[in-house]
Short mmCIF file of C-alpha atoms and ligand atoms in Angstrom, two decimals:
data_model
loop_
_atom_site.label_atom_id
_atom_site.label_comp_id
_atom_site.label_asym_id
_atom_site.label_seq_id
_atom_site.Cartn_x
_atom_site.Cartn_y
_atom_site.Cartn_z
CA UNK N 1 -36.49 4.99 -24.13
CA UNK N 2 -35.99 8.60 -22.31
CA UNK N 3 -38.84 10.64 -23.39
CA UNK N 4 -36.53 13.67 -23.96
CA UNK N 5 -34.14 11.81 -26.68
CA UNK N 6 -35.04 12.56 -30.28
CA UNK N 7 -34.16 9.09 -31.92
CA UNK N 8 -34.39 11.04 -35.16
CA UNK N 9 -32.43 13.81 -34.59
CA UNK N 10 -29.29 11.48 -33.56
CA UNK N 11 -30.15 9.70 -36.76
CA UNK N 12 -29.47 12.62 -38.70
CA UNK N 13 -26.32 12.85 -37.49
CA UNK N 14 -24.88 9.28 -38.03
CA UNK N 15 -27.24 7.77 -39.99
CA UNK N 16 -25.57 4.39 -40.82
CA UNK N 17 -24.53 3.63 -37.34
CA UNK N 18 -27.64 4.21 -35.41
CA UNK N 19 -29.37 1.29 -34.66
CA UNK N 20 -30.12 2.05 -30.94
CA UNK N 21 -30.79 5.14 -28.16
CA UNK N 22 -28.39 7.36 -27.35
CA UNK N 23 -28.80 5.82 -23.95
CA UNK N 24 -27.78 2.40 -24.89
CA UNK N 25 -24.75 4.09 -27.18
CA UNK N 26 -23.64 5.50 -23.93
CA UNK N 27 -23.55 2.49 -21.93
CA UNK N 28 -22.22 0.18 -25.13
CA UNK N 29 -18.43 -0.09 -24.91
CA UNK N 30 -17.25 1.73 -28.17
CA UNK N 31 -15.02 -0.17 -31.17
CA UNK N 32 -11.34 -0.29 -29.86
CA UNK N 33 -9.28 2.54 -32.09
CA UNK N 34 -6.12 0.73 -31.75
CA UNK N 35 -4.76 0.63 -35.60
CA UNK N 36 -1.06 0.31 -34.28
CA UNK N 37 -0.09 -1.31 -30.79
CA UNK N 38 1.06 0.51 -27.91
CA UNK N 39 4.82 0.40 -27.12
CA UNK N 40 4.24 0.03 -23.42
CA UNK N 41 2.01 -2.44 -22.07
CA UNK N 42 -1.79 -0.61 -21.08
CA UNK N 43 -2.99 -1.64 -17.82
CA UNK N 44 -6.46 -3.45 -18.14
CA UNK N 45 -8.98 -2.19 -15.93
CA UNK N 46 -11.47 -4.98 -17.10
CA UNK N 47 -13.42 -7.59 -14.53
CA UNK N 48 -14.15 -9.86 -17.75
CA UNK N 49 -13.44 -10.82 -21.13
CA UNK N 50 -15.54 -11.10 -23.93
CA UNK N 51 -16.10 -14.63 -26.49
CA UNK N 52 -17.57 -13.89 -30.17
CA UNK N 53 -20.00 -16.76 -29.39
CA UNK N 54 -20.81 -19.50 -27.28
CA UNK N 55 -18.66 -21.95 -28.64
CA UNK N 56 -15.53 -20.01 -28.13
CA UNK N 57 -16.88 -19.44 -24.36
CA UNK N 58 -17.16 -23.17 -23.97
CA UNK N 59 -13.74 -23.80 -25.56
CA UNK N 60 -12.18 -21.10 -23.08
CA UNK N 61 -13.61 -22.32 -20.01
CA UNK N 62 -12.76 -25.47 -21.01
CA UNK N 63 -9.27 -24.74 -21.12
CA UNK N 64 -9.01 -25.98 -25.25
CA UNK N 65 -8.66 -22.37 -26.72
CA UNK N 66 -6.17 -19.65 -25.06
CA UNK N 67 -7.91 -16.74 -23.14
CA UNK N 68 -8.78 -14.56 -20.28
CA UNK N 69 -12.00 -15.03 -18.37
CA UNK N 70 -12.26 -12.67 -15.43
CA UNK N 71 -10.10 -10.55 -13.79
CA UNK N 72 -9.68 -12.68 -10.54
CA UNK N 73 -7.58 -15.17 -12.50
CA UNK N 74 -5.60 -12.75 -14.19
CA UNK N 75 -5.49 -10.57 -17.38
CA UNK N 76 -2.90 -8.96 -20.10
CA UNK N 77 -0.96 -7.01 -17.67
CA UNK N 78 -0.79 -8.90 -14.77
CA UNK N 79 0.01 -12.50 -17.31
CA UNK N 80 2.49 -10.25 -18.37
CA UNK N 81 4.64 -9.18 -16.19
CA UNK N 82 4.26 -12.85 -14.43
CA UNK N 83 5.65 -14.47 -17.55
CA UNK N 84 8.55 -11.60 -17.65
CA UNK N 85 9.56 -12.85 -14.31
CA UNK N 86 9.27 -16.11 -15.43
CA UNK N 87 11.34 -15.95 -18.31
CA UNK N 88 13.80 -14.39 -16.11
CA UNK N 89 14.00 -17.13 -13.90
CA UNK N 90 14.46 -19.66 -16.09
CA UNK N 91 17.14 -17.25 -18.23
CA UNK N 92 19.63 -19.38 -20.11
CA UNK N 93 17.81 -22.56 -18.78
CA UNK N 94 16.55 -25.60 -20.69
CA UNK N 95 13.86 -25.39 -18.70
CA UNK N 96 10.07 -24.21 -19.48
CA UNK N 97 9.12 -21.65 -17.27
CA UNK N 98 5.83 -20.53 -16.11
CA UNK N 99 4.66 -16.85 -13.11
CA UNK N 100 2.00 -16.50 -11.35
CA UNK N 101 1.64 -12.75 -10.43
CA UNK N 102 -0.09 -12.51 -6.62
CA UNK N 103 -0.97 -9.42 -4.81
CA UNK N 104 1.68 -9.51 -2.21
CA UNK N 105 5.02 -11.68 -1.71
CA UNK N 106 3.33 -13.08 1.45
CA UNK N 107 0.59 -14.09 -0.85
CA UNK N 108 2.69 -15.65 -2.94
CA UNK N 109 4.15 -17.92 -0.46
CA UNK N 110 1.00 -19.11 0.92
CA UNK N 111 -0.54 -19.87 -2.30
CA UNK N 112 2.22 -21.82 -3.25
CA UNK N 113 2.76 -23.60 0.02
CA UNK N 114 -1.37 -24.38 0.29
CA UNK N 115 -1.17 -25.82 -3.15
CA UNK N 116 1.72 -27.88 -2.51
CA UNK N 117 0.94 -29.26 1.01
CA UNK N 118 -1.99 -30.84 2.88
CA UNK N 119 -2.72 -32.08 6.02
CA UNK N 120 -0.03 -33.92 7.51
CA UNK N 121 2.55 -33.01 5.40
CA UNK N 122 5.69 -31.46 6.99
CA UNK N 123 8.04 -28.46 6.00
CA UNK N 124 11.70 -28.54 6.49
CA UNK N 125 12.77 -24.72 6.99
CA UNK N 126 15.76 -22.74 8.30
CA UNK N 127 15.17 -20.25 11.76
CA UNK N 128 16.16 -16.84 10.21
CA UNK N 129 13.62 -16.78 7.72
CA UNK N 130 11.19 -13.37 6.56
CA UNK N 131 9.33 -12.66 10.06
CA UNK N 132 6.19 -13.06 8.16
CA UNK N 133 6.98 -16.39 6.50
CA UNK N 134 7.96 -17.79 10.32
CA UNK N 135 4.59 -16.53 11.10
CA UNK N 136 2.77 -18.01 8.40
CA UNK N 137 4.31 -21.11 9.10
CA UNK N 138 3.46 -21.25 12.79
CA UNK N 139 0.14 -19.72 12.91
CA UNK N 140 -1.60 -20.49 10.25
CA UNK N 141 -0.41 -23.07 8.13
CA UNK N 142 0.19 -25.30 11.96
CA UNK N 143 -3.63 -25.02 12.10
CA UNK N 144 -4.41 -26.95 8.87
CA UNK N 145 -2.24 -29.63 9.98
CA UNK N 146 1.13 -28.75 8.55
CA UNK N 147 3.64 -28.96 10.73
CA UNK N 148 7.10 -27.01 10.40
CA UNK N 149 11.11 -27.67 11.69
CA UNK N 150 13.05 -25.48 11.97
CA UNK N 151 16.61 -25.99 11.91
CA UNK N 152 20.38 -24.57 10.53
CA UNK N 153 19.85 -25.48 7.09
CA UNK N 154 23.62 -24.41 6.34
CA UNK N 155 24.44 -27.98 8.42
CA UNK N 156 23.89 -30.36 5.28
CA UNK N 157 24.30 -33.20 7.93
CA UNK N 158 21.28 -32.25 10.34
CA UNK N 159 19.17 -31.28 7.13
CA UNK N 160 19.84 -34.91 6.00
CA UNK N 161 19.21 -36.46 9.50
CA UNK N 162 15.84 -34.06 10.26
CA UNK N 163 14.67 -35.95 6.79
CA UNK N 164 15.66 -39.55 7.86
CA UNK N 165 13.48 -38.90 11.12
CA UNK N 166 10.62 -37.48 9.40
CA UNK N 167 9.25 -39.14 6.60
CA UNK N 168 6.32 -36.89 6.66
CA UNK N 169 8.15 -33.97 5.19
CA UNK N 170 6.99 -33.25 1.83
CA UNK N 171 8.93 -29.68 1.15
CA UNK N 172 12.19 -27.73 1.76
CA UNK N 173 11.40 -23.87 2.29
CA UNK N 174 14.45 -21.50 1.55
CA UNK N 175 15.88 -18.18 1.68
CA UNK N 176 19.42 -17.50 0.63
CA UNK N 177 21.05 -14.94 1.51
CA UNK N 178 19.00 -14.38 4.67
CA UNK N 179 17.69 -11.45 6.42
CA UNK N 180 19.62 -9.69 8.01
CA UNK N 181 23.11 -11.67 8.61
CA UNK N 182 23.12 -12.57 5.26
CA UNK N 183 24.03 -16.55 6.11
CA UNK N 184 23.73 -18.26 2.25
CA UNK N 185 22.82 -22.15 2.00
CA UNK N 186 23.89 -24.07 -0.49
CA UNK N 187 21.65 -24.28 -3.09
CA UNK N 188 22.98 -27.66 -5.33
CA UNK N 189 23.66 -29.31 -2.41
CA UNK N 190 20.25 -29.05 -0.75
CA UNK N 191 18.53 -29.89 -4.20
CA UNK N 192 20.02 -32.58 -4.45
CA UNK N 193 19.26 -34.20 -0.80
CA UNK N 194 15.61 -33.00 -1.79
CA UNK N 195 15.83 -34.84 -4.90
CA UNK N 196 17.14 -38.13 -3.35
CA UNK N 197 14.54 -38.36 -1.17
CA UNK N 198 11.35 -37.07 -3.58
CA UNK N 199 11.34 -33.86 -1.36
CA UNK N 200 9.86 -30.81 -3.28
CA UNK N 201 12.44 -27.53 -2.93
CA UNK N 202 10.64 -23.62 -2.97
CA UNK N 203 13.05 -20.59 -2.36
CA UNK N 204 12.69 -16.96 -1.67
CA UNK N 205 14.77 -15.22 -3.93
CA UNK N 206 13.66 -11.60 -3.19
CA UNK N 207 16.91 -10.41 -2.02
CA UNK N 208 18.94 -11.33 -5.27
CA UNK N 209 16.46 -11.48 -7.83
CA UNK N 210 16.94 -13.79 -11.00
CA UNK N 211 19.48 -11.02 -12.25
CA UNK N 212 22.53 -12.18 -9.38
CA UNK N 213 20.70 -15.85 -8.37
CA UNK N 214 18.86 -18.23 -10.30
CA UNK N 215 18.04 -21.02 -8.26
CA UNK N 216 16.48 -23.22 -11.01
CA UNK N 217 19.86 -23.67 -12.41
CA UNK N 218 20.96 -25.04 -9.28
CA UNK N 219 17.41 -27.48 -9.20
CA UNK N 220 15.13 -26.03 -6.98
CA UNK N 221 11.87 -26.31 -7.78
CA UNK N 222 9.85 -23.22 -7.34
CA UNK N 223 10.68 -19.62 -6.09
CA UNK N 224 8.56 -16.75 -4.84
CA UNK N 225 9.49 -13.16 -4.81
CA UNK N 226 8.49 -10.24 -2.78
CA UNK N 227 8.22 -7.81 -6.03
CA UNK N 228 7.56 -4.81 -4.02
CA UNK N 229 11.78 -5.11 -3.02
CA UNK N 230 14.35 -5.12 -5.66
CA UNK N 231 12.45 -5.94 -8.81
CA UNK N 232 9.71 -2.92 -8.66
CA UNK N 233 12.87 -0.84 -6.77
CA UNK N 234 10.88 1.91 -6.18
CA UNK N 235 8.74 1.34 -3.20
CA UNK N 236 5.40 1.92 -4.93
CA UNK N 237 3.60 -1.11 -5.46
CA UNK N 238 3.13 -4.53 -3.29
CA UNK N 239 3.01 -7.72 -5.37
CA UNK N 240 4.59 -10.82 -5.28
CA UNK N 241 5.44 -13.36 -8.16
CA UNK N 242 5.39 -17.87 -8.37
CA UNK N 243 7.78 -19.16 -10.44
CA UNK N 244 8.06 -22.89 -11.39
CA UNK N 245 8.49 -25.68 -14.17
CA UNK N 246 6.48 -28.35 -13.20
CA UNK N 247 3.95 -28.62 -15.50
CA UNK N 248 2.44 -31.02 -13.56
CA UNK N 249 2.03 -28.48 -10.76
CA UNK N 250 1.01 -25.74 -12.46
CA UNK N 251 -2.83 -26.35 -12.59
CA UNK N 252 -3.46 -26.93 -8.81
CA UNK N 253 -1.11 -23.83 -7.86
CA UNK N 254 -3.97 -21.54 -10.58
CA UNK N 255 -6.59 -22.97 -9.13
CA UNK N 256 -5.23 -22.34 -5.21
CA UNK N 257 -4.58 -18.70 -6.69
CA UNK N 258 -7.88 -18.25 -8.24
CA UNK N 259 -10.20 -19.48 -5.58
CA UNK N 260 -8.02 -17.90 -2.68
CA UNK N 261 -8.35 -14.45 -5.00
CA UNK N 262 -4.72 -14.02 -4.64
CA UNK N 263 -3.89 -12.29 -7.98
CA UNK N 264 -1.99 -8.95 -8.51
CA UNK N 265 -4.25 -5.89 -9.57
CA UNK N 266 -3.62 -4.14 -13.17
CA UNK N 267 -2.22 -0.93 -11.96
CA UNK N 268 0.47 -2.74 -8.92
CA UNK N 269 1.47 -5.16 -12.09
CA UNK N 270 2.17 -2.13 -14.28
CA UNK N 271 4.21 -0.52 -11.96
CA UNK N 272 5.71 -3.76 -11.11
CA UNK N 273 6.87 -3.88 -14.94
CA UNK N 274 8.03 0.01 -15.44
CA UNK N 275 10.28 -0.59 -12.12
CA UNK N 276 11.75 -3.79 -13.68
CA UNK N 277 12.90 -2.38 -16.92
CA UNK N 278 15.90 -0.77 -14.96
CA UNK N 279 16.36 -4.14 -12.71
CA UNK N 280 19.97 -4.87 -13.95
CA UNK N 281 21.92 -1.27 -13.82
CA UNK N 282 20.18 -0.75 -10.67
CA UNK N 283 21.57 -3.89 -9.73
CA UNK N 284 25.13 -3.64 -10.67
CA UNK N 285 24.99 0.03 -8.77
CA UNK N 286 23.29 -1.80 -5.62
CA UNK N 287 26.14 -3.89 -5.51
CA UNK N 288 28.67 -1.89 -6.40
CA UNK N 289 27.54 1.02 -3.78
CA UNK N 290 26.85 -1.59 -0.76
CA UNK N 291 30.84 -3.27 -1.44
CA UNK N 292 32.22 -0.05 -1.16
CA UNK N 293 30.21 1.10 2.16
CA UNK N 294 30.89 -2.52 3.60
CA UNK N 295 34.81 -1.84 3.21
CA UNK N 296 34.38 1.38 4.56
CA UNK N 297 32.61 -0.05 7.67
CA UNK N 298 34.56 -2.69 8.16
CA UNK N 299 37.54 -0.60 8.39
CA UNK N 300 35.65 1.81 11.13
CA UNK N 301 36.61 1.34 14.74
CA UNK N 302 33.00 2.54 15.81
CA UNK N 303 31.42 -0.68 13.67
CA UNK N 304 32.26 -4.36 15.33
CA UNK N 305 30.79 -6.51 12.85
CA UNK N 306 29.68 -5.79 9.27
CA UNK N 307 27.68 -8.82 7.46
CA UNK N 308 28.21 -8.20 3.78
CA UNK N 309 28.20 -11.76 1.22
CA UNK N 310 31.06 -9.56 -0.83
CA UNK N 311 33.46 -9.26 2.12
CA UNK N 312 35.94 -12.57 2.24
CA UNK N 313 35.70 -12.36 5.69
CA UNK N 314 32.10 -13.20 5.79
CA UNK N 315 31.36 -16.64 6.80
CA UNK N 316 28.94 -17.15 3.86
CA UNK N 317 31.63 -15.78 1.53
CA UNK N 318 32.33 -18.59 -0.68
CA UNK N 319 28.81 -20.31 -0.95
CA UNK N 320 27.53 -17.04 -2.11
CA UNK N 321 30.43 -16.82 -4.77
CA UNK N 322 29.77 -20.10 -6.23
CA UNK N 323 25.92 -19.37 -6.44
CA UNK N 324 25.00 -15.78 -7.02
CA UNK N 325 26.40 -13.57 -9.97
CA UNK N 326 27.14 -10.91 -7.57
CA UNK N 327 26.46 -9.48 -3.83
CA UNK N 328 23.51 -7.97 -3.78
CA UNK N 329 22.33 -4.33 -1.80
CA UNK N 330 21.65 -5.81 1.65
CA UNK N 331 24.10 -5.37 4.36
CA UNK N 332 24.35 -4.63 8.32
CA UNK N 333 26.64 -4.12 10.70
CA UNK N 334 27.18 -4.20 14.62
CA UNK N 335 27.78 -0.86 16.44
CA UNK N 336 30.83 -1.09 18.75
CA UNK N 337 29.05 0.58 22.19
CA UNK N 338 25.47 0.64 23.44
CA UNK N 339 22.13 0.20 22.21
CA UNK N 340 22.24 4.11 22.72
CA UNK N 341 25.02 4.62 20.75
CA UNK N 342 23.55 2.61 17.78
CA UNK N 343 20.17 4.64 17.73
CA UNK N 344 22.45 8.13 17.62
CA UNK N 345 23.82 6.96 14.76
CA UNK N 346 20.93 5.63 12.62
CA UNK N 347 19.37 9.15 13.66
CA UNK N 348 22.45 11.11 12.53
CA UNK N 349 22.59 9.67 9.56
CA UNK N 350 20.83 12.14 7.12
CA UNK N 351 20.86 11.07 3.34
CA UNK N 352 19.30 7.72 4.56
CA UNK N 353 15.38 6.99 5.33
CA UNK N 354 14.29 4.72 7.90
CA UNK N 355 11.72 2.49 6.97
CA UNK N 356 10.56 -1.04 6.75
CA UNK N 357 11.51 -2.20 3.98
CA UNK N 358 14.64 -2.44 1.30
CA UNK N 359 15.24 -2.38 -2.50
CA UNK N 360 14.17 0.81 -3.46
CA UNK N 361 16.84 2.67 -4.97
CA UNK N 362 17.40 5.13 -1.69
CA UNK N 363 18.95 3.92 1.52
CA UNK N 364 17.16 2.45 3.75
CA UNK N 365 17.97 1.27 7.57
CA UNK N 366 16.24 -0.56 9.93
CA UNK N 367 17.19 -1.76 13.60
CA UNK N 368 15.94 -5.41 13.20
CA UNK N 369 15.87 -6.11 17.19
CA UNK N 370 13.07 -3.39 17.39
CA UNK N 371 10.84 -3.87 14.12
CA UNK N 372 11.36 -7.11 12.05
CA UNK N 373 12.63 -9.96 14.54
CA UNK N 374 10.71 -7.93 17.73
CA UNK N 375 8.73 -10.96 18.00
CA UNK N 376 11.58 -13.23 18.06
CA UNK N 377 12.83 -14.27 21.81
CA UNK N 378 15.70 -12.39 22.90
CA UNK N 379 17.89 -15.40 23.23
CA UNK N 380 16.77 -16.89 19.63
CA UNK N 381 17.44 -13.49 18.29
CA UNK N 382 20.91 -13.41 19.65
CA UNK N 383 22.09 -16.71 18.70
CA UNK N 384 21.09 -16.02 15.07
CA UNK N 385 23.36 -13.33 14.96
CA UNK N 386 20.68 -10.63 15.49
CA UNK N 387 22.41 -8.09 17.94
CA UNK N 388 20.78 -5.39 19.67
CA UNK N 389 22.85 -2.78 18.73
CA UNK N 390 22.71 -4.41 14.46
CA UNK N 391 21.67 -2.13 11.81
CA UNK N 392 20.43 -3.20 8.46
CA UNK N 393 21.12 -1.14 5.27
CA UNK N 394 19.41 -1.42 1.92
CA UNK N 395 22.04 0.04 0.19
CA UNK N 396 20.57 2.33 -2.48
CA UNK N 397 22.11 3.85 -6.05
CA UNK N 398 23.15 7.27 -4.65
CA UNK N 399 26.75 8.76 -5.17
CA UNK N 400 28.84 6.23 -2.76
CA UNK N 401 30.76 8.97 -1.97
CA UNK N 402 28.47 10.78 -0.17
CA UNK N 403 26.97 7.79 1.34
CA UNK N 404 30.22 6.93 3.19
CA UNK N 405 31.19 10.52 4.24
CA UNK N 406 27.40 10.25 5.81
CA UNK N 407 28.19 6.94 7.20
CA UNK N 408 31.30 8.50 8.53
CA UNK N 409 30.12 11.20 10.01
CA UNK N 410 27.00 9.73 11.64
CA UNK N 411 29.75 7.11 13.42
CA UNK N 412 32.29 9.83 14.13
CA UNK N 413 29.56 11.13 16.66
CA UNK N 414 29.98 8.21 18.74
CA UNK N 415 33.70 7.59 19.13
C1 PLP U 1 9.03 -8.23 2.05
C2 PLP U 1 9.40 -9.65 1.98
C3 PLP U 1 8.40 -10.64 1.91
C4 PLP U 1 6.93 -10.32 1.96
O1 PLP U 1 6.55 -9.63 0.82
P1 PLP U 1 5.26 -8.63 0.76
O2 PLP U 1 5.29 -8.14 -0.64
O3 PLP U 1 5.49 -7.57 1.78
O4 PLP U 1 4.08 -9.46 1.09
C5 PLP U 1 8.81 -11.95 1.81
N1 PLP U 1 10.12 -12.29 1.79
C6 PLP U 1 11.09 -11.37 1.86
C7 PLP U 1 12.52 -11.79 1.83
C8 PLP U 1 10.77 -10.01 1.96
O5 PLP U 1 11.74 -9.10 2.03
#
């Protein structure tokens, strides 16, 4: 005890609850004062979680009563939000739906694909997948003995073939639409090869969100999001989400997330769930707003190319019609001139932002053969439809009218 603390003075004051020092009061976490719960869900800043007696501790950790445990393998806010995107998912669906909330979409993929695979097995991908899942794929996951192909997963027949030959693929990895020419595969179809041949199916469904694609319905088997896109929508948090129904799965993928410390922080979930609230009119104006500028582009005799799911003359039109509930926010488009040209006009436009990444609610461009595919060759690049003179819009919720006249204007300065 401090020798400057009068224990009877602070006696005299609140006689009936002093039992120790005003030292240990001070460190002793104080009775909750919660008599009516909070409409919006409080972050937890908490590395543990407390058991009214060692039995209850033994029944936690042993899985036979419901509770948290330590923040590492989740908590309130984070379990949240993961079983908000969960439910989401599996919206409408006879289907039992469990999330995983992970501190990054990248982290969300390799959890998933470390609990799934192991040495030996083999993936079954497309080529114009997220640079950083193409990465993941080569560099790291190649090193524990997991071998990727890569092929056109659009071509039903190769994908079927590419199986026949190699019995040692255990998973299909897919993302539909894809970044940045928006090709769409067809999501039935491919569960259903995977399912005739005991093939597990995972998708990345970042760019539509369960709100315009739920690819459950369709049968795949697990999907991963990139939260910090379209479901947070405002560009302030990184997180990433797991989505599946196999109960039988669900154990080793908490375990891979718990012991690779994977999980989502408090404060990045919260933010993750105040973003999401808005998720379906932001949507609908995404949509909206990126239809109207791909018309207007299309139309422009300064743009070659515009790759937009909405426009019929896409060559993805229809599988994206019979799959998603509407177009999305993603676009780009081909500058008719130079490399030159295309640069003037992503630096004349001025109500957009460039930066690398999409889904927040402003506009947001990127030149993809100079930041997200640099690494790709130059030939691979081109024969996925990657252009050096492409520009990729995230469409965001602003007045479309003054997000064509900027479009026009910006392309006016090259013709
Ligand atoms: C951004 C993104 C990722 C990676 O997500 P992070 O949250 O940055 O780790 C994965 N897939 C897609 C389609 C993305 O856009």
């Amino acid at each position: 005890m401090g020798m400057f603390v009068n224990k009877t003075h602070h006696k005299s004051v609140h006689m009936s609850k002093q039992r120790h020092s005003i030292q240990t009061k001070i460190v002793k976490e104080n009775e909750r004062q919660v008599p009516t719960p909070p409409h919006q869900l409080p972050i937890f800043a908490t590395s543990s979680f407390v058991y009214e007696n060692v039995e209850q501790s033994i029944a936690v950790f042993e899985g036979k009563e419901q509770g948290h445990v330590y923040g590492r393998y989740g908590n309130p806010t984070i379990d949240t939000v993961a079983q908000k995107i969960a439910d989401l998912e599996g919206y409408g669906l006879d289907k039992d739906t469990y999330g995983f909330l992970t501190s990054s979409g990248m982290s969300a993929i390799s959890v998933l694909l470390t609990s799934l695979l192991t040495q030996g097995d083999e993936v079954l991908t497309q080529g114009n997948l997220y640079g950083g899942t193409t990465e993941l794929l080569r560099s790291i996951l190649s090193k524990q003995g997991i071998k990727t192909h890569f092929i056109d997963c659009t071509d039903l027949d190769l994908v079927k073939q590419t199986l026949d030959a190699n019995p040692s693929i255990k998973l299909i990895y897919l993302e539909t639409p894809s970044n940045p020419t928006l090709d769409c595969v067809d999501l039935s179809a491919l569960a259903q090869i995977a399912k005739d041949s005991d093939i597990l199916t995972m998708i990345d469904n970042t760019f539509c969100t369960p709100y315009l694609q739920q690819p459950l319905a369709h049968g795949i088997d697990f999907v991963i999001h990139s939260t910090t896109k379209y479901l947070n929508g405002h560009g302030n948090s990184i997180a990433g989400a797991i989505v599946g129904h196999r109960q039988d799965l669900r154990a080793d993928i908490w375990k891979t997330l718990k012991l690779t410390g994977a999980t989502c922080n408090s404060w990045d979930a919260w933010l993750t769930n105040n973003g999401m609230k808005t998720l379906a009119v932001r949507m609908d104006r995404h949509c909206d707003n990126a239809m109207s500028l791909a018309s207007f582009l299309e139309q422009h005799s300064a743009v070659s190319r515009v790759n937009y799911n909405g426009l019929p003359s896409h060559p993805y039109h229809e599988v994206a019609s019979k799959q998603m509930k509407a177009f999305g926010g993603m676009l780009s488009f081909d500058i008719q001139g130079s490399v030159e040209d295309c640069f003037k006009v992503m630096d004349s436009l001025q109500i957009t932002t460039q930066a690398p990444t999409l889904g927040d609610v402003d506009t947001l461009l990127l030149h993809p053969a100079s930041s997200s595919h640099l690494n790709v060759p130059q030939q691979l690049r081109l024969a996925n439809g990657i252009t050096d003179t492409m520009i990729r819009v995230s469409v965001g919720i602003e007045d479309i009218e003054d997000l064509i006249q900027d479009f026009g204007k910006a392309l006016s300065g090259i013709k």
